[in-house]
Amino acid sequence: MQLTELPDPTPGTDELLVEGIAVGVCGTDKEIVRADYGWAPPGRDRLVLGHESLGRVRSAPGGSGFSAGDLVVGVVRRPDPVPCGACARGEFDSCRNGRYTERGIKELDGYGAELWCVETDYAVKLDPRLADAGVLMEPTSVVAKAWEQVRRVGERAWYEPKRALVTGAGPIGLLGAMIGVQQGLDVHVLDRVTDGPKPRLVEQLGATYHHEDADEVAGKLEPDVVIEATGAGGLVFSAIRNTASFGVVCLTGVSPSGRKIPVDAGSVNREIVLENDVVVGSVNANLRHYRQAADALAAADPDWLRGLITRRVPLESYQDAFEARSDDVKVVIGLDGSR
Ligand code: BGC
């Protein structure tokens, strides 16, 4: 990982030129830095990092609906070139052939730069009040999609969920809990820590925080919905085993392979079948989910959102953002010199 001077980008005719405000750091960025994930653009051996963006438009093509000063976020994924049936319909988050590209992750430079360009079709305008917290847009789009998946799966029969359990109180878990609360659900969040910002953020949302054993918590709650945001095998199976009848478990956490845990596969299968349960995986987000996320953020308490960003690191100290501290929730790198 390196901080490098690059030539200023020149926007194409359908592109915005954007001054970066901040870029969020997540587990995927850390995997890329460890060379466990990520792809440089073809023919190059380096990639500009950053997929959780926030910036201010410097220039926009006339008639594009954007103008200088707008607060914007760039969409992460682009459709595959074939395109597959899903990408052809704007559902590039469900690309079937794996040839999609992703800014800052897969073959396209990211948004971790003082100046970046983005196609107007892949830029999303944010409420001007979100200048401090709009960098949470991309992770919010991921959970907006997860909740949409849950609803669509649920609606295959009568569906009025009451109780949701979110496993993991990182940014994805907390933003997932926020959307659950906005939907009027009784939301419970499970994490390991007993103090620090996470329990407080959960309580401020009006949700209930738990830190006890997963089977015990989930077994008592019997949630209608689980948003799993850790990728930890034990939690995943605990969630699957403990839902109410017709339960939907949405998996959003990416886990390393190679960790083994004993599972009573027969009883897991039996319960899923006899209760019409569903386990659904969810990754990335399309433009519809970004719009849902923009609405969710606009409806949220701006102070609560700011509280999720527990560390703002100036660009010169970018390496600090990649070192985990015990009370981190979301760490962001400031790109505009203001923080
Ligand atoms: C990003 C997604 C992306 C996924 C896989 C996640 O960290 O939020 O947008 O699709 O990584 O590359």
PDB file of C-alpha atoms and ligand atoms in Angstrom, residues 26 28 37 39 51-52 76-77 100 102 105 138 142 254 283-285 290, ligand 1:
ATOM      1  CA  CYS A  26     -13.707  -2.091   5.260  1.00  0.00           C
ATOM      2  CA  THR A  28     -12.464  -6.034   1.759  1.00  0.00           C
ATOM      3  CA  TYR A  37      -8.484 -10.456  -2.766  1.00  0.00           C
ATOM      4  CA  TRP A  39      -7.566  -7.393  -9.078  1.00  0.00           C
ATOM      5  CA  HIS A  51     -15.025   1.684  -2.859  1.00  0.00           C
ATOM      6  CA  GLU A  52     -16.840   3.487  -0.027  1.00  0.00           C
ATOM      7  CA  VAL A  76     -18.994   0.234  -6.908  1.00  0.00           C
ATOM      8  CA  ARG A  77     -19.926  -2.346  -9.524  1.00  0.00           C
ATOM      9  CA  TYR A 100     -18.408  -7.690 -13.587  1.00  0.00           C
ATOM     10  CA  GLU A 102     -15.749  -3.094  -9.234  1.00  0.00           C
ATOM     11  CA  ILE A 105     -11.774  -3.898  -5.889  1.00  0.00           C
ATOM     12  CA  GLU A 138     -21.980   2.160   0.162  1.00  0.00           C
ATOM     13  CA  VAL A 142     -25.309  -3.400   0.810  1.00  0.00           C
ATOM     14  CA  VAL A 254     -17.529 -12.827   3.620  1.00  0.00           C
ATOM     15  CA  VAL A 283     -23.528  -9.164  -2.027  1.00  0.00           C
ATOM     16  CA  ASN A 284     -23.061  -5.703  -3.508  1.00  0.00           C
ATOM     17  CA  ALA A 285     -25.928  -3.422  -4.582  1.00  0.00           C
ATOM     18  CA  TYR A 290     -28.323   2.934  -3.622  1.00  0.00           C
TER      19      TYR A 290
HETATM   20  C1  BGC B   1     -18.285  -4.413  -1.210  1.00  0.00           C
HETATM   21  C2  BGC B   1     -19.186  -4.864  -2.337  1.00  0.00           C
HETATM   22  C3  BGC B   1     -18.441  -5.847  -3.223  1.00  0.00           C
HETATM   23  C4  BGC B   1     -17.879  -6.974  -2.379  1.00  0.00           C
HETATM   24  C5  BGC B   1     -17.152  -8.022  -3.185  1.00  0.00           C
HETATM   25  C6  BGC B   1     -17.691  -5.589  -0.498  1.00  0.00           C
HETATM   26  O1  BGC B   1     -16.809  -5.127   0.479  1.00  0.00           O
HETATM   27  O2  BGC B   1     -19.021  -3.646  -0.299  1.00  0.00           O
HETATM   28  O3  BGC B   1     -19.619  -3.773  -3.068  1.00  0.00           O
HETATM   29  O4  BGC B   1     -19.311  -6.365  -4.193  1.00  0.00           O
HETATM   30  O5  BGC B   1     -17.026  -6.439  -1.407  1.00  0.00           O
HETATM   31  O6  BGC B   1     -16.103  -7.529  -3.954  1.00  0.00           O
END
